[in-house]
Coordinates of C-alpha atoms in Angstrom, one line a residue:
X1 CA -8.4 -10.1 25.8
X2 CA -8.9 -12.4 22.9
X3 CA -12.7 -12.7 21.7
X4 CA -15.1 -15.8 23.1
X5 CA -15.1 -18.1 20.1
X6 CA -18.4 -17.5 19.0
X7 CA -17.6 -14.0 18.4
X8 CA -14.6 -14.7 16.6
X9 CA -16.1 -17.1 14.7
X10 CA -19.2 -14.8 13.3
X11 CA -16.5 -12.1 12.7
X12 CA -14.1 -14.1 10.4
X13 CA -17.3 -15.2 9.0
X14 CA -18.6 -11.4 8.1
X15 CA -14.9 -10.6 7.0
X16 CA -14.7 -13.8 4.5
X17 CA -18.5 -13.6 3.1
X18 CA -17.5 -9.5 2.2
X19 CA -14.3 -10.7 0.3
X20 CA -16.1 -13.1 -1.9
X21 CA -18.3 -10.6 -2.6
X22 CA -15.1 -7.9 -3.7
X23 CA -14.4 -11.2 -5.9
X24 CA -17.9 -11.3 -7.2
X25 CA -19.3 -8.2 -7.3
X26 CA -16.8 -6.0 -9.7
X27 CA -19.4 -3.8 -11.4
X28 CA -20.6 -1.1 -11.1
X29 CA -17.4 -0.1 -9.6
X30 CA -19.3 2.5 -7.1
X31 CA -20.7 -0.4 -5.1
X32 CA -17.5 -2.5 -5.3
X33 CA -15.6 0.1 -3.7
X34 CA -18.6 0.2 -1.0
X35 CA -17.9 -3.3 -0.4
X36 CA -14.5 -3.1 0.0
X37 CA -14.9 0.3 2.6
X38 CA -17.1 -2.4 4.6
X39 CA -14.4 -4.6 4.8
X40 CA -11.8 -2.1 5.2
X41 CA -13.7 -0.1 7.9
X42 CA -13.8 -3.3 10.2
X43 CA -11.1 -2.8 13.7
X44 CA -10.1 -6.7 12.9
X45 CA -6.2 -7.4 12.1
X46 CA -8.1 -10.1 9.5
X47 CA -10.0 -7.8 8.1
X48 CA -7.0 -6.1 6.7
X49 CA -5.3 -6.2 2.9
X50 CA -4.3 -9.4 1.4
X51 CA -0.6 -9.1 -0.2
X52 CA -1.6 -9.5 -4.2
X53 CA -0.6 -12.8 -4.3
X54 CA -2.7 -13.9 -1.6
X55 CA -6.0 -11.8 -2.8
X56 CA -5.4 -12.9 -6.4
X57 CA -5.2 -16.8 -5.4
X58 CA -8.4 -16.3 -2.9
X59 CA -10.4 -14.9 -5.8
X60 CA -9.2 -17.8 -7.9
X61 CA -10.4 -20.4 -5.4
X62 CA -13.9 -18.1 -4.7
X63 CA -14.8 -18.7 -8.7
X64 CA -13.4 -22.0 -9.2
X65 CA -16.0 -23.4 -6.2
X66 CA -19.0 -22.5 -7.6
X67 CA -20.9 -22.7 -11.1
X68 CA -23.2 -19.9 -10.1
X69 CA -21.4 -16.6 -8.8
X70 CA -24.8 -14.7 -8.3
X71 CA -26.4 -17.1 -6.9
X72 CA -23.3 -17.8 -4.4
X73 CA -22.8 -13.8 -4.0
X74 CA -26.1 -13.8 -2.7
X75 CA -25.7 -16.6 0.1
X76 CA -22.8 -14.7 1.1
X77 CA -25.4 -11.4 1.4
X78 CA -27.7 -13.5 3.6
X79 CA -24.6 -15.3 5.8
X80 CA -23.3 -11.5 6.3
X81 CA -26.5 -10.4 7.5
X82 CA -27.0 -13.6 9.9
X83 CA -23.2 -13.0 11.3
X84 CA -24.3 -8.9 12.0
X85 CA -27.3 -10.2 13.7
X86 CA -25.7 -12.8 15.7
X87 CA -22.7 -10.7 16.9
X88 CA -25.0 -8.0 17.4
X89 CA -26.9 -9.7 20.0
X90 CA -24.3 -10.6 22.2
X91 CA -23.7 -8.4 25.2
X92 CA -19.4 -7.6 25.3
X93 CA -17.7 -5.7 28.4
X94 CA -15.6 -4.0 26.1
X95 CA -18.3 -2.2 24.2
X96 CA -20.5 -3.0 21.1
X97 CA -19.0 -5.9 18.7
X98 CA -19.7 -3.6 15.9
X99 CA -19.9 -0.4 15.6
X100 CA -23.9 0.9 15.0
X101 CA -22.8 3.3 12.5
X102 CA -21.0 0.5 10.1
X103 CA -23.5 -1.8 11.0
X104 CA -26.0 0.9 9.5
X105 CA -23.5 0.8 6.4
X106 CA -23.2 -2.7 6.0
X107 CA -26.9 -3.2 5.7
X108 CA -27.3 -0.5 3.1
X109 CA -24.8 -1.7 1.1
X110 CA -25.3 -5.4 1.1
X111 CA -29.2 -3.9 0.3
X112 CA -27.6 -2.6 -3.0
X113 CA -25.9 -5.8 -3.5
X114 CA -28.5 -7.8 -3.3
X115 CA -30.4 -5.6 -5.4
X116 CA -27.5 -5.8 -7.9
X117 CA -27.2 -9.5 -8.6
X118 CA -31.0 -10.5 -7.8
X119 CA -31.4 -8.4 -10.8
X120 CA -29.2 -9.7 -12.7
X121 CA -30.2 -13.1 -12.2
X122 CA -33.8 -12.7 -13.2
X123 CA -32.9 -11.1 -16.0
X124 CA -31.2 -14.1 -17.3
X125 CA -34.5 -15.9 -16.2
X126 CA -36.4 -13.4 -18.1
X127 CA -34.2 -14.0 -21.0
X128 CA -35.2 -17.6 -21.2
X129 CA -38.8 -16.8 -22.2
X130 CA -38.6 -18.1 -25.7
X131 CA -40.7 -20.1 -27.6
X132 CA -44.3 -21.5 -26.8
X133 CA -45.4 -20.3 -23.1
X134 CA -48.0 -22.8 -22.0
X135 CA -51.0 -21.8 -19.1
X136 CA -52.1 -24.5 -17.6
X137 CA -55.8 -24.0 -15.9
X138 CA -57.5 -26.7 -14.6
X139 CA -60.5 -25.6 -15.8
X140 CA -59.5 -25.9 -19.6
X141 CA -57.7 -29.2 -19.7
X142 CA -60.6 -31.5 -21.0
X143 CA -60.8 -33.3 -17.7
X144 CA -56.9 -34.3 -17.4
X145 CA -54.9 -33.4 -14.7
X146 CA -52.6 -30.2 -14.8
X147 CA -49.3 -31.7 -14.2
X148 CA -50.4 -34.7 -16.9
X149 CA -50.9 -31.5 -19.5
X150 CA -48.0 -29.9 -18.5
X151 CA -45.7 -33.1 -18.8
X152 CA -47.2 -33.4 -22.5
X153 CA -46.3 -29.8 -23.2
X154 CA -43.2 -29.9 -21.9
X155 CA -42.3 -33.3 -24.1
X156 CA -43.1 -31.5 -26.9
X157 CA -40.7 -28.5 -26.1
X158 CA -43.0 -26.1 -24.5
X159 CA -40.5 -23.4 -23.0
X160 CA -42.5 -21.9 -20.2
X161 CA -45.4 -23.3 -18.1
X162 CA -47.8 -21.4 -16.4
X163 CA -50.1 -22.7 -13.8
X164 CA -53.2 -20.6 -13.0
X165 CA -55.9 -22.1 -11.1
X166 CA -58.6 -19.3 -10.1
X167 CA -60.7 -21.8 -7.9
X168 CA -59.0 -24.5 -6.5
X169 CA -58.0 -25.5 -3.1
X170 CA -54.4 -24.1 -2.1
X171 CA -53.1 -27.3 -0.5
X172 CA -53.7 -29.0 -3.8
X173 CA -53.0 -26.1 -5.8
X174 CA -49.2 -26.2 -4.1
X175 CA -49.0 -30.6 -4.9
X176 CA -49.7 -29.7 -8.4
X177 CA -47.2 -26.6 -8.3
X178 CA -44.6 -28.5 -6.8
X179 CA -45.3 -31.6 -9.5
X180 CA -44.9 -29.1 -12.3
X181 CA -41.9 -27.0 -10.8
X182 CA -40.2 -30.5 -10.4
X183 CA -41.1 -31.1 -14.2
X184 CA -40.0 -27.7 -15.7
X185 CA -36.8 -28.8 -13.8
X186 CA -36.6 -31.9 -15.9
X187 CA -36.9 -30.0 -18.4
X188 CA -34.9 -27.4 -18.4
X189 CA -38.2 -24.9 -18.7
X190 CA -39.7 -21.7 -16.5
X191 CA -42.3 -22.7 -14.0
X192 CA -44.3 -19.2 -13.2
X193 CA -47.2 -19.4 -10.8
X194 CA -50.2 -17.2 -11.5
X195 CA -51.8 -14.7 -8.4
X196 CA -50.6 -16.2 -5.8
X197 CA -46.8 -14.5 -4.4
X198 CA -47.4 -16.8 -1.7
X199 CA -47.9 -20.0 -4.0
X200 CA -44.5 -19.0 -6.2
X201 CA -42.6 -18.6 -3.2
X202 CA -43.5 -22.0 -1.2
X203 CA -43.3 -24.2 -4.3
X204 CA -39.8 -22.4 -5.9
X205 CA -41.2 -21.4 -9.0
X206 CA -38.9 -19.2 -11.6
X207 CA -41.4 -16.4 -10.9
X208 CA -45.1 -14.6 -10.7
X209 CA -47.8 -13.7 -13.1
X210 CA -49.9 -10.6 -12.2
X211 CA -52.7 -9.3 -13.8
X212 CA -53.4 -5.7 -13.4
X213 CA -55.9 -5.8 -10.6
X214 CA -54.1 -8.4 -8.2
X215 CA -51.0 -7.6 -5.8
X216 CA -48.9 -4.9 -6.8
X217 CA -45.3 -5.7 -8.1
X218 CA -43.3 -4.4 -5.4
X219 CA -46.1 -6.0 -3.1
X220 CA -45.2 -9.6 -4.7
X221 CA -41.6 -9.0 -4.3
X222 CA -41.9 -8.2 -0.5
X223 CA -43.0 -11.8 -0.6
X224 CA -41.3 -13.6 -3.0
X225 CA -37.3 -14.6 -3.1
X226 CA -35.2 -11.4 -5.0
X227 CA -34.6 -13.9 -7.2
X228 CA -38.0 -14.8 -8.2
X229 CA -38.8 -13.1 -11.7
X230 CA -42.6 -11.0 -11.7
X231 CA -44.8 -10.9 -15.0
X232 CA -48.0 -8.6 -15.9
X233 CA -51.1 -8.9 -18.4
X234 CA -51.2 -6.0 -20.2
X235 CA -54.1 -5.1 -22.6
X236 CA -51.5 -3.0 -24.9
X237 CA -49.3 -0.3 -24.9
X238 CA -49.6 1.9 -22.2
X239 CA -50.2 -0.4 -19.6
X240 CA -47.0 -2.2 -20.6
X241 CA -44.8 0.7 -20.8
X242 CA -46.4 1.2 -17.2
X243 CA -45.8 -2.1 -15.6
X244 CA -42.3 -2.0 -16.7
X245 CA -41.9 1.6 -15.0
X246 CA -43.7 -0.7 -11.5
X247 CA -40.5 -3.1 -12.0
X248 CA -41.7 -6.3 -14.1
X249 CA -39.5 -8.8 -15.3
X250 CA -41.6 -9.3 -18.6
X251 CA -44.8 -7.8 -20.0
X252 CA -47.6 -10.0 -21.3
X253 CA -49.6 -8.5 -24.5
X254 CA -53.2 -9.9 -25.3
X255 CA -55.8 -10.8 -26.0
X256 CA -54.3 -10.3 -29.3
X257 CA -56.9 -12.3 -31.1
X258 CA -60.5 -13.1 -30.1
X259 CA -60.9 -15.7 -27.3
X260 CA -63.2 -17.3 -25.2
X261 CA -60.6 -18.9 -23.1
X262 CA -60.2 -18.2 -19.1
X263 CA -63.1 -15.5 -19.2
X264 CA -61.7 -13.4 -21.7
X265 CA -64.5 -13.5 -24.6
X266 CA -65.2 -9.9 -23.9
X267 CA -61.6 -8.3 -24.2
X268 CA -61.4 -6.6 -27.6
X269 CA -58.2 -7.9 -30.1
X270 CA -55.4 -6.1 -30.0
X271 CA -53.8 -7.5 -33.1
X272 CA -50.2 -8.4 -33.8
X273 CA -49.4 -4.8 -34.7
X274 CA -50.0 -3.9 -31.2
X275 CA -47.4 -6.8 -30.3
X276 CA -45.3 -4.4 -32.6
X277 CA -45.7 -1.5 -30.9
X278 CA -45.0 -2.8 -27.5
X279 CA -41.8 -4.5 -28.0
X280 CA -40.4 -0.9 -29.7
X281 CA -41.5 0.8 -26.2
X282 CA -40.1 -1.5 -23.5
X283 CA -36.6 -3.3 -22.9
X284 CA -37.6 -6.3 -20.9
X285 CA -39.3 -9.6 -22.6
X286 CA -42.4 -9.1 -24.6
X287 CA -44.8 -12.5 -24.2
X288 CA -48.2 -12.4 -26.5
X289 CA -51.4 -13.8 -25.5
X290 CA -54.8 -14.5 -27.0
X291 CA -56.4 -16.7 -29.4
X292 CA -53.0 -17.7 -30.9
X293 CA -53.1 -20.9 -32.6
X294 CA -51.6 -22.9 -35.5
X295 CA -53.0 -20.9 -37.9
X296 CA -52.1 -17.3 -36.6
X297 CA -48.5 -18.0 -34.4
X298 CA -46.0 -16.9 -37.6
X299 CA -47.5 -13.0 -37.5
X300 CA -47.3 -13.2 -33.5
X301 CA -43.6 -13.9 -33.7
X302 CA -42.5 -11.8 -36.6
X303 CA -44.2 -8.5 -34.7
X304 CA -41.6 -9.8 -32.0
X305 CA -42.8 -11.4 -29.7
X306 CA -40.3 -12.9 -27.9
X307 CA -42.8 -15.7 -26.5
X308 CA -46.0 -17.3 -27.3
X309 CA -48.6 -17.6 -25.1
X310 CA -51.0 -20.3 -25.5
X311 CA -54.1 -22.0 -23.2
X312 CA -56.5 -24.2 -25.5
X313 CA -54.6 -24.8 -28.6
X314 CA -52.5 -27.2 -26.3
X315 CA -54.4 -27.8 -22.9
X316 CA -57.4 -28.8 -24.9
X317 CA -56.3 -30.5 -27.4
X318 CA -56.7 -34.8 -28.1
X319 CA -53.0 -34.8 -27.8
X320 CA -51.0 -32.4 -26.2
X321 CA -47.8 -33.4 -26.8
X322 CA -48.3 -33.3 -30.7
X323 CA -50.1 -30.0 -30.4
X324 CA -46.9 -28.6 -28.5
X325 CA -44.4 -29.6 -31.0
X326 CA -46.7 -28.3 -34.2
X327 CA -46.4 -24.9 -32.3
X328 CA -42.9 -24.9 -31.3
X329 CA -42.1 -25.8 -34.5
X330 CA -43.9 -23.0 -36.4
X331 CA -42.3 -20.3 -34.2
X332 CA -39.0 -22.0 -35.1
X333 CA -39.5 -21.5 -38.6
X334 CA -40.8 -18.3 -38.5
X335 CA -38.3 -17.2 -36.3
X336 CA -35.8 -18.3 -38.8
X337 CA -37.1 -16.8 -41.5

């Protein structure tokens, strides 16, 4: 008896959404071969091997329909999962749709897969942090509007913009996240969100920006999209080889000069050398942060740093915009030195 519709239709769309992700998801081989068991293990005539010809013109069309294979292997990951759960919930004469054993499978591996690619995808994220790295606090913005800031920084090639707001209401805190996700955009620039997992996830932003007493890394990513890239303040060395043993996406290094900025005139300097020390102990991104300024940025870079935290130096200054491209341009320079 041939299945109701519905059925058949979740089914074909199970078995197509696995092969684009044999097409996609080649490496490590381990976990393609899982993939292709999944597949393979399915008691669907459709399910079965494509002739060579067939399977080699499928994969063709797979790639040549998107622009962003990770992202699109990842769909497929969630459409899988929503045609499990839908076949899974209707009740069949003829015994279970699927069996429980590959459906226990199935979720393990697509687990895996999802793991594999979200990685892989904020770690070209990560990669992006370059340049000047701008946090944006209401507080320190001489009376201007974040998003106004921002859009200065950002016009004057700011790479990465931060929005932390330790007081401020979260309806408006979201308007202004949203304005300056939508700017970053424009811009081709991160958008990270500081504290708030809840805040980064509801307004898309790149990613997160912990600090070591707030939510836990593997806390933040039970909320935010696997996608979503997690950063942590880091007062020097062992913290940061820490954090990235927790998971981060980057580690932030500061205060590495004296500052009075966001509450921090207490923390002692770390110094550039520090900067040094770090980014010889971890693999991920290395951001420095701290009373970094015109005069000081060239030594912050060549301890490599691969990006430059700033708060007052821009946000506080007559003209943001200028202030932004004085900086950029330094670590330019001293990057090409």
């Amino acid at each position: 008896m041939p299945q109701p519709p519905f059925i058949a239709a979740q089914i074909q769309s199970l078995i197509e959404d696995i092969r684009l992700l044999e097409a996609f998801v080649t490496a490590p081989l381990g976990l393609y071969s899982d993939v292709k068991m999944l597949r393979e293990a399915l008691p669907y005539s459709e399910a079965g091997e494509l002739e060579r010809s067939a399977q080699q013109e499928r994969r063709l069309a797979y790639r040549n329909m998107t622009e962003d294979p990770p992202r699109t292997a990842l769909a497929a990951v969630g459409h899988a999962r929503a045609s499990i759960q839908a076949a899974s919930a209707v009740v069949s004469t003829g015994g279970p749709i699927l069996d429980a054993g590959w459906k226990e499978q199935a979720e393990a591996v697509l687990a895996r897969v999802e793991r594999q690619v979200a990685g892989a995808v904020r770690s070209g994220l990560a990669a992006r942090l370059t340049g000047v790295y701008v946090i944006v606090d209401p507080e320190a913005t001489n009376g201007r509007l974040a998003a106004d800031v921002a859009a200065a920084a950002l016009r004057g090639g700011v790479r990465v913009i931060q929005l932390r707001d330790k007081h401020g209401d979260k309806a408006q805190m979201l308007e202004a996240a949203r304005e300056i996700k939508d700017l970053c955009d424009r811009h081709d620039a991160l958008f990270i969100a500081n504290d708030h997992a809840d805040l980064a996830l509801t307004s898309e932003a790149h990613g997160l920006h912990v600090g070591q007493t707030d939510l836990p890394v593997q806390e933040a990513r039970r909320v935010l999209a696997p996608t979503q890239i997690v950063g942590k303040s880091n007062d020097g060395v062992e913290e940061a080889v820490a954090s990235e043993a927790e998971g981060v996406d980057y580690v932030a290094v500061g205060a590495v000069y004296a500052t009075s900025t966001m509450g921090k005139s207490g923390r002692t300097p770390v110094g550039p050398e520090t900067v040094e020390r770090v980014k010889s102990m971890v693999e991920v991104p290395v951001v420095a942060i701290g009373g970094i300024n015109a005069s000081n940025i060239e030594a912050v870079v060549k301890a490599g740093a691969d990006c430059v935290c700033v708060v007052s130096a821009i946000t506080m200054a007559e003209d943001p915009e200028r202030a932004a491209r004085e900086l950029t341009s330094l670590v330019a320079a001293a990057e090409a030195q």
